[in-house]
Short mmCIF file of C-alpha atoms in Angstrom, two decimals:
data_model
loop_
_atom_site.label_atom_id
_atom_site.label_comp_id
_atom_site.label_asym_id
_atom_site.label_seq_id
_atom_site.Cartn_x
_atom_site.Cartn_y
_atom_site.Cartn_z
CA UNK C 912 72.63 48.91 2.69
CA UNK C 913 70.26 49.21 -0.27
CA UNK C 914 66.97 47.28 -0.36
CA UNK C 915 67.80 44.99 -3.26
CA UNK C 916 66.13 41.77 -4.19
CA UNK C 917 69.21 39.88 -2.96
CA UNK C 918 69.29 41.63 0.45
CA UNK C 919 65.52 41.15 0.90
CA UNK C 920 65.91 37.40 0.17
CA UNK C 921 68.76 37.25 2.69
CA UNK C 922 66.65 39.04 5.26
CA UNK C 923 63.77 36.63 4.71
CA UNK C 924 66.09 33.64 5.13
CA UNK C 925 67.41 35.13 8.37
CA UNK C 926 63.90 35.78 9.57
CA UNK C 927 62.81 32.17 8.88
CA UNK C 928 65.96 30.81 10.62
CA UNK C 929 65.39 32.88 13.67
CA UNK C 930 61.71 32.09 13.86
CA UNK C 931 62.31 28.42 13.45
CA UNK C 932 64.84 28.42 16.32
CA UNK C 933 62.47 30.43 18.50
CA UNK C 934 59.52 28.13 17.77
CA UNK C 935 61.37 24.98 18.76
CA UNK C 936 63.01 26.58 21.79
CA UNK C 937 59.81 28.18 22.95
CA UNK C 938 57.65 24.99 22.78
CA UNK C 939 60.41 22.92 24.43
CA UNK C 940 61.06 25.45 27.18
CA UNK C 941 57.33 26.13 27.84
CA UNK C 942 56.76 22.38 28.11
CA UNK C 943 59.48 21.95 30.68
CA UNK C 944 58.37 25.09 32.53
CA UNK C 945 54.78 23.79 32.76
CA UNK C 946 56.04 20.41 34.15
CA UNK C 947 58.11 22.21 36.78
CA UNK C 948 55.10 24.24 37.87
CA UNK C 949 53.11 20.98 38.32
CA UNK C 950 55.91 19.20 40.21
CA UNK C 951 56.87 22.24 42.34
CA UNK C 952 53.61 23.62 43.58
CA UNK C 953 53.25 26.97 45.45
CA UNK C 954 52.52 25.13 48.73
CA UNK C 955 55.70 23.09 48.32
CA UNK C 956 57.72 26.34 47.77
CA UNK C 957 56.17 27.71 51.04
CA UNK C 958 57.17 24.51 52.94
CA UNK C 959 60.68 24.58 51.71
CA UNK C 960 61.20 28.23 52.54
CA UNK C 961 60.13 27.96 56.19
CA UNK C 962 63.59 26.94 57.40
CA UNK C 963 64.70 29.32 60.10
CA UNK C 964 68.34 29.50 59.03
CA UNK C 965 68.59 32.72 57.06
CA UNK C 966 71.70 31.87 54.95
CA UNK C 967 70.25 28.55 53.89
CA UNK C 968 66.83 30.10 53.41
CA UNK C 969 68.24 32.74 51.02
CA UNK C 970 70.01 30.06 48.99
CA UNK C 971 66.95 27.96 48.79
CA UNK C 972 64.87 30.98 47.81
CA UNK C 973 67.21 31.81 44.96
CA UNK C 974 67.28 28.14 43.86
CA UNK C 975 63.51 27.91 43.84
CA UNK C 976 63.21 31.16 41.98
CA UNK C 977 65.64 29.91 39.31
CA UNK C 978 63.55 26.75 38.58
CA UNK C 979 60.08 28.22 38.99
CA UNK C 980 59.70 30.72 36.14
CA UNK C 981 56.51 32.41 37.25
CA UNK C 982 55.51 35.58 35.53
CA UNK C 983 54.77 38.65 37.66
CA UNK C 984 51.09 37.74 38.03
CA UNK C 985 52.10 34.44 39.61
CA UNK C 986 55.26 35.52 41.47
CA UNK C 987 53.46 38.17 43.51
CA UNK C 988 50.73 35.86 44.91
CA UNK C 989 53.47 33.29 45.79
CA UNK C 990 55.45 35.98 47.52
CA UNK C 991 52.42 37.16 49.57
CA UNK C 992 51.77 33.53 50.50
CA UNK C 993 55.35 33.16 51.69
CA UNK C 994 55.05 36.26 53.93
CA UNK C 995 51.63 35.03 55.25
CA UNK C 996 53.10 31.66 56.09
CA UNK C 997 55.95 33.18 58.09
CA UNK C 998 58.76 32.38 55.69
CA UNK C 999 61.89 34.41 56.40
CA UNK C 1000 62.11 37.67 54.54
CA UNK C 1001 65.55 36.93 53.06
CA UNK C 1002 64.51 33.75 51.30
CA UNK C 1003 61.34 35.36 49.91
CA UNK C 1004 63.30 38.28 48.50
CA UNK C 1005 65.92 35.98 47.01
CA UNK C 1006 63.07 34.04 45.33
CA UNK C 1007 61.55 37.33 44.08
CA UNK C 1008 64.90 38.50 42.56
CA UNK C 1009 65.78 35.26 40.73
CA UNK C 1010 62.31 34.30 39.50
CA UNK C 1011 62.19 36.87 36.56
CA UNK C 1012 65.89 36.99 35.61
CA UNK C 1013 67.16 33.49 36.21
CA UNK C 1014 64.96 30.62 35.11
CA UNK C 1015 64.92 27.74 32.67
CA UNK C 1016 63.59 29.85 29.82
CA UNK C 1017 66.30 32.42 30.05
CA UNK C 1018 69.09 29.85 30.58
CA UNK C 1019 68.00 27.73 27.64
CA UNK C 1020 67.76 30.69 25.30
CA UNK C 1021 71.11 32.04 26.45
CA UNK C 1022 72.73 28.66 25.87
CA UNK C 1023 71.28 28.56 22.37
CA UNK C 1024 72.31 32.02 21.30
CA UNK C 1025 75.32 32.96 23.53
CA UNK C 1026 76.99 29.68 24.46
CA UNK C 1027 78.02 28.03 27.66
CA UNK C 1028 80.56 30.54 28.99
CA UNK C 1029 78.22 33.45 28.81
CA UNK C 1030 75.37 31.44 30.32
CA UNK C 1031 77.52 30.29 33.28
CA UNK C 1032 78.76 33.83 33.94
CA UNK C 1033 75.17 35.13 33.86
CA UNK C 1034 73.80 32.33 36.07
CA UNK C 1035 76.54 32.67 38.73
CA UNK C 1036 76.34 36.43 39.03
CA UNK C 1037 72.56 36.70 39.15
CA UNK C 1038 72.29 33.83 41.65
CA UNK C 1039 74.94 35.10 44.03
CA UNK C 1040 73.51 38.63 43.79
CA UNK C 1041 69.98 37.45 44.69
CA UNK C 1042 71.33 35.53 47.73
CA UNK C 1043 73.42 38.37 48.99
CA UNK C 1044 70.77 41.04 48.40
CA UNK C 1045 68.20 38.93 50.23
CA UNK C 1046 70.40 38.73 53.26
CA UNK C 1047 71.36 42.44 53.09
CA UNK C 1048 67.81 43.70 52.84
CA UNK C 1049 66.81 41.34 55.62
CA UNK C 1050 69.67 42.64 57.88
CA UNK C 1051 68.79 46.25 57.03
CA UNK C 1052 65.27 45.81 58.42
CA UNK C 1053 63.31 45.96 55.11
CA UNK C 1054 60.92 43.38 56.47
CA UNK C 1055 58.87 46.18 58.07
CA UNK C 1056 58.26 47.58 54.58
CA UNK C 1057 55.70 44.87 53.83
CA UNK C 1058 52.08 45.97 53.54
CA UNK C 1059 49.32 43.93 55.17
CA UNK C 1060 47.72 42.78 51.94
CA UNK C 1061 46.26 39.65 50.36
CA UNK C 1062 46.70 39.04 46.63
CA UNK C 1063 44.62 36.49 44.79
CA UNK C 1064 45.90 34.67 41.74
CA UNK C 1065 48.72 32.41 40.83
CA UNK C 1066 48.98 29.33 38.64
CA UNK C 1067 45.92 29.64 36.42
CA UNK C 1068 44.77 26.06 36.51
CA UNK C 1069 45.71 25.26 40.11
CA UNK C 1070 47.12 22.01 38.80
CA UNK C 1071 49.89 20.40 40.89
CA UNK C 1072 51.22 16.88 41.34
CA UNK C 1073 49.29 16.34 44.56
CA UNK C 1074 45.96 16.96 42.77
CA UNK C 1075 46.49 14.49 39.95
CA UNK C 1076 44.63 11.19 40.20
CA UNK C 1077 45.77 7.60 39.37
CA UNK C 1078 49.00 5.59 39.45
CA UNK C 1079 52.40 7.22 39.17
CA UNK C 1080 52.60 6.68 35.41
CA UNK C 1081 48.99 7.80 34.86
CA UNK C 1082 49.83 11.00 36.76
CA UNK C 1083 52.92 11.46 34.63
CA UNK C 1084 50.86 11.11 31.48
CA UNK C 1085 48.37 13.72 32.74
CA UNK C 1086 51.24 16.03 33.61
CA UNK C 1087 52.71 15.73 30.17
CA UNK C 1088 49.41 16.26 28.37
CA UNK C 1089 48.65 19.32 30.55
CA UNK C 1090 52.19 20.72 29.94
CA UNK C 1091 52.04 20.22 26.23
CA UNK C 1092 48.68 21.90 26.04
CA UNK C 1093 49.96 24.78 28.11
CA UNK C 1094 53.08 25.08 25.88
CA UNK C 1095 51.03 25.52 22.62
CA UNK C 1096 48.58 27.79 24.51
CA UNK C 1097 51.41 30.08 25.55
CA UNK C 1098 52.82 29.94 22.09
CA UNK C 1099 49.52 31.23 20.66
CA UNK C 1100 49.68 34.09 23.18
CA UNK C 1101 53.23 35.21 22.22
CA UNK C 1102 53.58 34.26 18.55
CA UNK C 1103 53.30 37.92 17.59
CA UNK C 1104 56.15 38.83 19.88
CA UNK C 1105 58.25 36.01 18.43
CA UNK C 1106 57.47 37.15 14.88
CA UNK C 1107 58.35 40.69 15.88
CA UNK C 1108 61.65 39.59 17.53
CA UNK C 1109 62.59 37.51 14.48
CA UNK C 1110 61.67 40.33 12.10
CA UNK C 1111 63.61 42.98 13.96
CA UNK C 1112 66.64 40.74 14.26
CA UNK C 1113 66.59 39.94 10.51
CA UNK C 1114 66.25 43.64 9.59
CA UNK C 1115 69.17 44.63 11.86
CA UNK C 1116 71.35 41.83 10.56
CA UNK C 1117 70.88 42.77 6.92
CA UNK C 1118 70.36 46.56 6.87
CA UNK C 1119 71.93 48.27 9.99
CA UNK C 1120 75.62 49.26 9.55
CA UNK C 1121 77.97 47.49 11.88
CA UNK C 1122 80.11 50.62 12.52
CA UNK C 1123 77.15 52.66 13.71
CA UNK C 1124 76.19 50.11 16.41
CA UNK C 1125 79.75 49.47 17.41
CA UNK C 1126 80.53 53.22 17.96
CA UNK C 1127 77.28 53.77 19.91
CA UNK C 1128 77.18 50.63 22.09
CA UNK C 1129 80.54 48.97 21.76
CA UNK C 1130 82.67 47.82 24.68
CA UNK C 1131 84.79 50.93 24.50
CA UNK C 1132 81.81 53.09 25.53
CA UNK C 1133 81.79 52.74 29.33
CA UNK C 1134 78.46 54.57 29.74
CA UNK C 1135 76.63 52.29 27.37
CA UNK C 1136 76.03 49.56 30.12
CA UNK C 1137 74.36 51.80 32.73
CA UNK C 1138 72.41 53.65 30.09
CA UNK C 1139 71.10 50.26 28.72
CA UNK C 1140 70.09 49.26 32.26
CA UNK C 1141 68.19 52.59 32.75
CA UNK C 1142 66.51 52.18 29.40
CA UNK C 1143 65.60 48.57 30.13
CA UNK C 1144 64.03 49.01 33.58
CA UNK C 1145 60.84 50.87 32.47
CA UNK C 1146 60.38 48.51 29.48
CA UNK C 1147 58.27 45.36 29.49
CA UNK C 1148 60.83 43.15 27.67
CA UNK C 1149 59.81 39.67 26.77
CA UNK C 1150 62.96 37.47 26.95
CA UNK C 1151 61.76 35.42 24.00
CA UNK C 1152 61.79 38.59 21.85
CA UNK C 1153 64.99 40.23 23.12
CA UNK C 1154 67.51 37.37 23.22
CA UNK C 1155 67.51 36.64 19.42
CA UNK C 1156 67.57 40.39 18.76
CA UNK C 1157 70.51 40.58 21.15
CA UNK C 1158 72.44 37.89 19.44
CA UNK C 1159 72.10 39.75 16.14
CA UNK C 1160 73.11 43.12 17.70
CA UNK C 1161 76.20 41.53 19.34
CA UNK C 1162 77.24 40.10 15.89
CA UNK C 1163 76.88 43.64 14.53
CA UNK C 1164 79.28 45.20 17.17
CA UNK C 1165 77.02 45.92 20.23
CA UNK C 1166 78.94 44.92 23.40
CA UNK C 1167 77.49 41.76 25.08
CA UNK C 1168 77.32 43.56 28.45
CA UNK C 1169 75.14 46.30 26.99
CA UNK C 1170 72.59 43.76 25.79
CA UNK C 1171 72.60 41.82 29.02
CA UNK C 1172 72.09 45.10 30.98
CA UNK C 1173 69.07 45.86 28.77
CA UNK C 1174 67.58 42.43 29.15
CA UNK C 1175 68.14 42.21 32.87
CA UNK C 1176 66.68 45.65 33.46
CA UNK C 1177 63.55 45.00 31.48
CA UNK C 1178 63.01 41.48 32.65
CA UNK C 1179 63.68 42.18 36.33
CA UNK C 1180 61.94 45.55 36.96
CA UNK C 1181 59.36 46.36 34.27
CA UNK C 1182 56.62 48.86 34.98
CA UNK C 1183 53.92 46.14 35.38
CA UNK C 1184 56.06 44.16 37.90
CA UNK C 1185 56.95 47.30 39.86
CA UNK C 1186 53.22 48.29 39.91
CA UNK C 1187 52.32 44.91 41.36
CA UNK C 1188 55.10 45.13 43.92
CA UNK C 1189 53.83 48.52 44.99
CA UNK C 1190 50.67 46.79 46.15
CA UNK C 1191 52.54 44.72 48.71
CA UNK C 1192 55.58 46.84 49.57
CA UNK C 1193 55.95 50.37 50.82
CA UNK C 1194 57.82 52.88 48.67
CA UNK C 1195 61.16 52.38 50.35
CA UNK C 1196 61.22 48.62 49.52
CA UNK C 1197 60.01 49.19 45.97
CA UNK C 1198 62.88 51.68 45.36
CA UNK C 1199 65.31 49.19 46.92
CA UNK C 1200 64.09 46.43 44.58
CA UNK C 1201 64.52 48.64 41.49
CA UNK C 1202 68.03 49.71 42.61
CA UNK C 1203 68.91 46.00 43.18
CA UNK C 1204 67.87 45.17 39.60
CA UNK C 1205 69.80 48.17 38.25
CA UNK C 1206 72.86 47.14 40.23
CA UNK C 1207 72.84 43.52 39.03
CA UNK C 1208 72.22 44.71 35.42
CA UNK C 1209 75.25 47.02 35.46
CA UNK C 1210 77.65 44.70 37.34
CA UNK C 1211 76.76 41.73 35.12
CA UNK C 1212 77.02 43.92 32.00
CA UNK C 1213 80.50 45.14 32.88
CA UNK C 1214 81.59 41.58 33.76
CA UNK C 1215 80.27 40.32 30.41
CA UNK C 1216 82.27 43.00 28.56
CA UNK C 1217 85.42 42.09 30.54
CA UNK C 1218 85.22 38.30 30.24
CA UNK C 1219 83.58 37.73 26.82
#
């Protein structure tokens, strides 16, 4: 499509619409996320995951991972703390698997851009996969692949519900103020990524031919899903950037499963996260983790293409 005044105006309107949606969603999601991290402290996670029943422990680990959207720099110290406190391996691994790929931020963005059906399919498959893989890796004896290390870090402020002072409502007000401040602080840190995502999405929507994308990454191309997962794994994909781009690509003919495979691969096993995991796991466990992310990316991708 030619770069005419009309197409440039349309692209600008699409950019403003996408960025406006992202701004509102990001502030709202970040606020809720910060509240959750105050209410559900790392010590509380450790206490919950010390139940000796492995099946229940794996389910609890996946549940906690899905509501505690820690980034890699926070997930790894929590994981080490779980191992140091004697939490069962299966629950800790289920927590590790769900934390980056199934959390309030991802679920909210998916609801906004893909709808209820796609979000439910995504949540069910990633949750069940994390529970099952935690149990399988535990049964296969991967617990011996843990290195004897201590990692410092975690929630940057160390603020949790137990540390707040005052009455119940005074503590609630403190939590809300801290969470709102954190939300806008996070926004300042990622605003360039949000602008980039909205800009790329607007450009693709207005100027990239539909036929080209449909032929290369449409549902009829069976190899597109595993290729997308492989491409996504070494990338450091920010979900806030990729999901709006994905919604545009899907509207232009890219299969939903291809985009989900790309997002899952990048969000679940980026190079920074794998590097951090290498500091606490031996090579065999790191490889197993990457293969787990690849498997869930491919399986979920094919399911998306079949159902949606």
